[in-house]
């Protein structure tokens, strides 16, 4: 197992066993003081993302345009114009429609290849029939059903915890009196690419390889910090965090499907002729995370509002 593999007990262990304050424990009566200035950069060297104070702010995420990418500029955000489809293109579209229907028919049948790819089929269906409209999917399902999703949640949460501690330390350094009272602030982070590192690995299951593959996440959070209850103790953190996920669903020249080896060019032709449409997938999940300063690894995390 790699260092990025999540703890099996991250979201389920009793608080007492993990050494963190129990969720639902009484909070101090004093109303937390809102602190921080939106736009202030968080000074930290041990996080993957960079953070700043303030409400959620989507980072400038760049998505490629697959087979509609400007061949002279890989960074051009505007897709090139499509071509008029021919008879062969309509026949290819009909063939892929048939494959989609067949794929749905075999879901859940034991021993049949590709029998557990419901999310992958849904995303492909939207490619054929969504006319390029944005689509929202369940990141909870990715976290629950793919080990890579579990790693992404664990490691991105830890990253945001470290950002929260760093900003709290900045605030107290500027005004030591804040250490004696509960305070609350917001932070928002830059994007983290998923699929290119051990901490944030590519999806392991065929379903999620097909559904989202490599993508980006970014976290935002409202953090409340309570001073130590005992002299010499550490402050307690409670963080309501939102993980935001984004993926451009399209096909790319020179690539192929991992599970079947089917070349992307087959569907790329549908993109080029307007018989299939690239689009952007969005997903979110929310967690309440509690821990004692200096021990983010002992955090207790639970879904906000239930699963």
Short mmCIF file of C-alpha atoms in Angstrom, two decimals:
data_model
loop_
_atom_site.label_atom_id
_atom_site.label_comp_id
_atom_site.label_asym_id
_atom_site.label_seq_id
_atom_site.Cartn_x
_atom_site.Cartn_y
_atom_site.Cartn_z
CA UNK A 1 0.00 0.00 0.00
CA UNK A 2 1.23 3.48 -0.83
CA UNK A 3 1.40 6.45 1.46
CA UNK A 4 -1.66 7.90 -0.20
CA UNK A 5 -3.90 4.99 0.75
CA UNK A 6 -6.57 6.12 3.23
CA UNK A 7 -7.18 4.81 6.67
CA UNK A 8 -10.09 2.36 6.78
CA UNK A 9 -11.32 4.10 9.93
CA UNK A 10 -11.07 7.70 8.78
CA UNK A 11 -14.83 8.18 8.64
CA UNK A 12 -16.02 5.45 10.99
CA UNK A 13 -13.86 5.18 14.11
CA UNK A 14 -15.31 6.30 17.44
CA UNK A 15 -13.84 9.62 18.43
CA UNK A 16 -12.50 8.35 21.73
CA UNK A 17 -10.55 5.56 20.07
CA UNK A 18 -8.95 7.94 17.56
CA UNK A 19 -7.96 10.48 20.19
CA UNK A 20 -10.11 13.33 18.83
CA UNK A 21 -13.03 15.17 20.40
CA UNK A 22 -16.27 13.28 19.95
CA UNK A 23 -18.60 14.64 17.33
CA UNK A 24 -21.68 16.17 18.84
CA UNK A 25 -19.87 17.10 22.07
CA UNK A 26 -20.96 20.35 23.75
CA UNK A 27 -19.34 23.47 22.35
CA UNK A 28 -18.37 26.54 24.38
CA UNK A 29 -21.21 28.97 25.02
CA UNK A 30 -19.30 31.96 23.61
CA UNK A 31 -20.21 32.85 20.04
CA UNK A 32 -17.21 32.36 17.73
CA UNK A 33 -15.73 35.63 16.49
CA UNK A 34 -15.56 35.94 12.68
CA UNK A 35 -11.95 36.68 11.76
CA UNK A 36 -9.77 36.91 8.68
CA UNK A 37 -9.70 39.02 5.54
CA UNK A 38 -10.88 37.55 2.24
CA UNK A 39 -8.04 37.19 -0.22
CA UNK A 40 -5.32 36.83 2.41
CA UNK A 41 -2.88 34.14 1.33
CA UNK A 42 -2.28 31.30 3.77
CA UNK A 43 1.43 30.85 4.42
CA UNK A 44 2.09 27.12 4.29
CA UNK A 45 4.75 24.94 2.68
CA UNK A 46 3.34 21.51 3.55
CA UNK A 47 0.14 21.49 1.48
CA UNK A 48 -0.46 20.37 -2.08
CA UNK A 49 -2.99 23.13 -2.71
CA UNK A 50 -2.50 26.80 -1.97
CA UNK A 51 -5.11 28.45 0.22
CA UNK A 52 -6.50 31.89 0.82
CA UNK A 53 -9.02 33.29 3.27
CA UNK A 54 -12.56 33.84 2.08
CA UNK A 55 -15.63 32.09 0.70
CA UNK A 56 -15.47 29.36 -1.95
CA UNK A 57 -13.73 30.56 -5.10
CA UNK A 58 -13.39 28.24 -8.07
CA UNK A 59 -9.78 28.15 -9.27
CA UNK A 60 -8.90 28.71 -12.92
CA UNK A 61 -9.12 25.08 -14.06
CA UNK A 62 -8.11 24.46 -17.67
CA UNK A 63 -9.90 21.74 -19.63
CA UNK A 64 -8.77 20.44 -23.01
CA UNK A 65 -11.16 20.08 -25.95
CA UNK A 66 -10.18 16.58 -27.05
CA UNK A 67 -10.67 16.13 -30.77
CA UNK A 68 -11.90 19.72 -31.01
CA UNK A 69 -8.70 21.22 -29.61
CA UNK A 70 -7.07 23.92 -31.69
CA UNK A 71 -4.12 22.04 -33.28
CA UNK A 72 -2.00 25.20 -33.19
CA UNK A 73 -2.65 26.06 -29.54
CA UNK A 74 -3.06 23.34 -26.88
CA UNK A 75 -4.16 26.00 -24.38
CA UNK A 76 -6.91 27.52 -26.52
CA UNK A 77 -10.11 27.16 -24.44
CA UNK A 78 -12.36 27.45 -27.48
CA UNK A 79 -13.19 24.25 -29.44
CA UNK A 80 -12.73 24.31 -33.18
CA UNK A 81 -15.76 24.10 -35.47
CA UNK A 82 -17.34 20.73 -36.19
CA UNK A 83 -17.66 19.13 -39.62
CA UNK A 84 -20.80 17.95 -41.37
CA UNK A 85 -21.37 14.22 -40.73
CA UNK A 86 -21.54 11.72 -43.57
CA UNK A 87 -23.44 8.49 -44.00
CA UNK A 88 -20.64 6.54 -42.35
CA UNK A 89 -20.73 8.85 -39.34
CA UNK A 90 -24.43 8.26 -38.79
CA UNK A 91 -23.81 4.51 -39.06
CA UNK A 92 -21.05 4.77 -36.44
CA UNK A 93 -23.34 6.71 -34.13
CA UNK A 94 -26.00 3.99 -34.49
CA UNK A 95 -23.39 1.34 -33.67
CA UNK A 96 -22.39 3.15 -30.47
CA UNK A 97 -26.03 3.58 -29.52
CA UNK A 98 -26.33 -0.20 -29.80
CA UNK A 99 -23.26 -0.74 -27.65
CA UNK A 100 -24.69 1.57 -25.00
CA UNK A 101 -27.98 -0.35 -24.94
CA UNK A 102 -26.14 -3.68 -24.76
CA UNK A 103 -23.97 -2.40 -21.94
CA UNK A 104 -27.02 -1.43 -19.92
CA UNK A 105 -28.61 -4.83 -20.54
CA UNK A 106 -25.71 -6.78 -19.01
CA UNK A 107 -25.26 -4.73 -15.83
CA UNK A 108 -25.32 -6.92 -12.75
CA UNK A 109 -25.13 -10.23 -14.62
CA UNK A 110 -22.46 -12.36 -12.88
CA UNK A 111 -19.48 -13.45 -14.96
CA UNK A 112 -20.20 -11.10 -17.86
CA UNK A 113 -17.39 -8.65 -18.72
CA UNK A 114 -18.03 -4.95 -18.00
CA UNK A 115 -21.07 -5.80 -15.87
CA UNK A 116 -20.52 -3.09 -13.24
CA UNK A 117 -20.07 0.21 -15.04
CA UNK A 118 -23.34 2.10 -14.41
CA UNK A 119 -21.71 5.50 -13.93
CA UNK A 120 -19.50 4.97 -16.97
CA UNK A 121 -22.58 4.21 -19.05
CA UNK A 122 -24.42 7.25 -17.72
CA UNK A 123 -21.57 9.58 -18.65
CA UNK A 124 -21.33 8.08 -22.14
CA UNK A 125 -25.10 8.38 -22.55
CA UNK A 126 -24.77 12.10 -21.82
CA UNK A 127 -22.00 12.35 -24.42
CA UNK A 128 -24.42 11.02 -27.04
CA UNK A 129 -27.60 12.74 -25.88
CA UNK A 130 -26.73 15.69 -23.62
CA UNK A 131 -25.96 18.23 -26.36
CA UNK A 132 -22.96 19.48 -24.40
CA UNK A 133 -24.88 20.52 -21.27
CA UNK A 134 -23.08 20.37 -17.93
CA UNK A 135 -23.76 17.27 -15.86
CA UNK A 136 -23.69 16.69 -12.11
CA UNK A 137 -22.65 13.34 -10.65
CA UNK A 138 -22.24 11.79 -7.20
CA UNK A 139 -18.70 12.11 -5.88
CA UNK A 140 -19.96 10.19 -2.86
CA UNK A 141 -20.36 7.16 -5.12
CA UNK A 142 -16.78 7.52 -6.33
CA UNK A 143 -15.51 7.74 -2.74
CA UNK A 144 -17.65 4.80 -1.65
CA UNK A 145 -16.96 2.49 -4.59
CA UNK A 146 -13.38 3.14 -5.70
CA UNK A 147 -10.25 2.95 -3.51
CA UNK A 148 -8.80 5.92 -5.37
CA UNK A 149 -11.82 7.99 -4.36
CA UNK A 150 -11.23 7.10 -0.72
CA UNK A 151 -7.60 8.21 -1.05
CA UNK A 152 -8.59 11.49 -2.69
CA UNK A 153 -11.03 12.31 0.10
CA UNK A 154 -8.62 11.41 2.90
CA UNK A 155 -5.63 13.24 1.46
CA UNK A 156 -7.49 16.33 0.27
CA UNK A 157 -9.15 16.61 3.69
CA UNK A 158 -5.77 16.37 5.40
CA UNK A 159 -4.44 19.04 3.05
CA UNK A 160 -7.27 21.41 3.97
CA UNK A 161 -6.81 20.70 7.68
CA UNK A 162 -3.18 21.75 7.35
CA UNK A 163 -4.24 24.90 5.53
CA UNK A 164 -6.75 25.68 8.31
CA UNK A 165 -4.13 25.23 11.04
CA UNK A 166 -1.66 27.41 9.15
CA UNK A 167 -4.18 30.23 8.78
CA UNK A 168 -5.20 30.03 12.43
CA UNK A 169 -1.54 30.31 13.41
CA UNK A 170 -1.24 33.42 11.19
CA UNK A 171 -4.25 34.99 12.84
CA UNK A 172 -2.98 34.34 16.36
CA UNK A 173 0.49 35.59 15.46
CA UNK A 174 -1.06 38.88 14.34
CA UNK A 175 -3.42 39.10 17.35
CA UNK A 176 -2.42 36.86 20.29
CA UNK A 177 -5.69 37.61 22.11
CA UNK A 178 -7.51 35.39 19.59
CA UNK A 179 -5.93 32.34 21.22
CA UNK A 180 -8.24 32.86 24.20
CA UNK A 181 -11.58 32.85 22.41
CA UNK A 182 -13.45 30.84 19.80
CA UNK A 183 -13.02 32.15 16.27
CA UNK A 184 -14.39 31.23 12.85
CA UNK A 185 -13.08 31.84 9.33
CA UNK A 186 -13.34 30.58 5.76
CA UNK A 187 -10.63 29.29 3.44
CA UNK A 188 -10.66 28.19 -0.19
CA UNK A 189 -8.02 26.22 -2.08
CA UNK A 190 -6.47 25.82 -5.50
CA UNK A 191 -7.12 22.78 -7.67
CA UNK A 192 -5.49 19.41 -7.05
CA UNK A 193 -5.09 17.13 -10.10
CA UNK A 194 -6.38 13.61 -9.49
CA UNK A 195 -4.76 10.82 -11.44
CA UNK A 196 -1.09 11.75 -11.52
CA UNK A 197 0.25 11.00 -8.02
CA UNK A 198 0.21 8.36 -5.30
CA UNK A 199 -1.66 10.67 -2.95
CA UNK A 200 -4.31 11.45 -5.57
CA UNK A 201 -4.40 8.33 -7.75
CA UNK A 202 -6.23 7.55 -10.97
CA UNK A 203 -9.50 5.62 -10.47
CA UNK A 204 -8.93 1.88 -10.01
CA UNK A 205 -12.30 0.55 -11.10
CA UNK A 206 -13.41 0.31 -14.72
CA UNK A 207 -16.63 2.12 -13.81
CA UNK A 208 -14.89 5.26 -12.58
CA UNK A 209 -12.11 5.12 -15.15
CA UNK A 210 -14.84 5.43 -17.75
CA UNK A 211 -16.97 7.90 -15.79
CA UNK A 212 -14.39 10.53 -14.78
CA UNK A 213 -10.82 9.23 -15.14
CA UNK A 214 -8.32 11.95 -14.31
CA UNK A 215 -10.00 15.08 -12.96
CA UNK A 216 -9.51 18.04 -10.62
CA UNK A 217 -10.72 18.70 -7.09
CA UNK A 218 -10.60 21.78 -4.89
CA UNK A 219 -11.74 22.29 -1.32
CA UNK A 220 -13.42 25.13 0.54
CA UNK A 221 -14.20 25.20 4.24
CA UNK A 222 -15.69 27.10 7.16
CA UNK A 223 -13.48 26.53 10.19
CA UNK A 224 -14.26 27.15 13.86
CA UNK A 225 -11.49 26.96 16.44
CA UNK A 226 -12.11 26.65 20.18
CA UNK A 227 -9.40 27.49 22.73
CA UNK A 228 -8.03 24.75 24.99
CA UNK A 229 -10.35 23.66 27.78
CA UNK A 230 -7.39 22.93 30.05
CA UNK A 231 -4.22 24.97 30.60
CA UNK A 232 -1.47 23.76 28.31
CA UNK A 233 -3.93 22.02 26.01
CA UNK A 234 -4.36 22.44 22.27
CA UNK A 235 -7.14 24.29 20.43
CA UNK A 236 -9.95 22.21 18.95
CA UNK A 237 -10.91 22.56 15.28
CA UNK A 238 -14.29 21.93 13.68
CA UNK A 239 -14.33 22.24 9.88
CA UNK A 240 -17.29 22.10 7.52
CA UNK A 241 -15.60 21.24 4.24
CA UNK A 242 -16.88 20.99 0.68
CA UNK A 243 -14.90 19.02 -1.90
CA UNK A 244 -15.60 20.28 -5.43
CA UNK A 245 -14.78 18.01 -8.39
CA UNK A 246 -14.58 18.85 -12.11
CA UNK A 247 -13.95 16.75 -15.19
CA UNK A 248 -14.21 17.48 -18.91
CA UNK A 249 -15.75 14.42 -20.51
CA UNK A 250 -14.38 13.95 -24.00
CA UNK A 251 -12.03 11.75 -26.02
CA UNK A 252 -8.41 12.50 -26.80
CA UNK A 253 -6.18 11.81 -29.81
CA UNK A 254 -3.75 8.95 -29.27
CA UNK A 255 -5.52 7.56 -26.21
CA UNK A 256 -7.61 4.43 -25.71
CA UNK A 257 -9.95 2.86 -23.19
CA UNK A 258 -8.02 1.14 -20.37
CA UNK A 259 -10.33 -1.86 -19.98
CA UNK A 260 -11.16 -2.62 -23.60
CA UNK A 261 -8.38 -1.01 -25.62
CA UNK A 262 -10.94 0.75 -27.85
CA UNK A 263 -9.23 3.78 -29.41
CA UNK A 264 -10.57 7.21 -28.48
CA UNK A 265 -10.51 8.10 -32.15
CA UNK A 266 -13.71 6.06 -32.71
CA UNK A 267 -15.68 8.46 -30.53
CA UNK A 268 -13.46 11.39 -31.42
CA UNK A 269 -15.00 11.26 -34.88
CA UNK A 270 -18.41 11.74 -33.24
CA UNK A 271 -17.05 14.85 -31.55
CA UNK A 272 -15.64 16.18 -34.82
CA UNK A 273 -19.00 15.76 -36.59
CA UNK A 274 -21.24 16.99 -33.77
CA UNK A 275 -22.88 13.59 -33.28
CA UNK A 276 -21.43 13.46 -29.76
CA UNK A 277 -20.71 16.40 -27.47
CA UNK A 278 -18.02 16.97 -24.87
CA UNK A 279 -19.26 18.41 -21.58
CA UNK A 280 -18.18 19.17 -18.03
CA UNK A 281 -18.96 16.89 -15.10
CA UNK A 282 -19.35 18.48 -11.66
CA UNK A 283 -19.57 16.76 -8.29
CA UNK A 284 -19.39 17.77 -4.62
CA UNK A 285 -19.43 16.19 -1.19
CA UNK A 286 -19.43 17.69 2.28
CA UNK A 287 -17.80 16.63 5.51
CA UNK A 288 -17.63 17.88 9.08
CA UNK A 289 -14.13 17.23 10.38
CA UNK A 290 -13.01 17.66 14.00
CA UNK A 291 -9.52 17.37 15.45
CA UNK A 292 -7.06 18.81 17.94
CA UNK A 293 -4.41 21.20 16.66
CA UNK A 294 -1.23 19.39 15.69
CA UNK A 295 -2.99 16.04 15.24
CA UNK A 296 -4.85 16.23 11.90
CA UNK A 297 -4.19 12.52 11.38
CA UNK A 298 -6.52 11.80 14.31
CA UNK A 299 -9.46 13.66 12.80
CA UNK A 300 -12.99 12.34 12.92
CA UNK A 301 -15.00 12.98 9.78
CA UNK A 302 -18.68 12.52 9.04
CA UNK A 303 -20.94 13.47 6.12
CA UNK A 304 -22.92 16.66 6.51
CA UNK A 305 -26.60 15.94 6.14
CA UNK A 306 -26.07 12.17 5.85
CA UNK A 307 -25.18 10.14 2.79
#
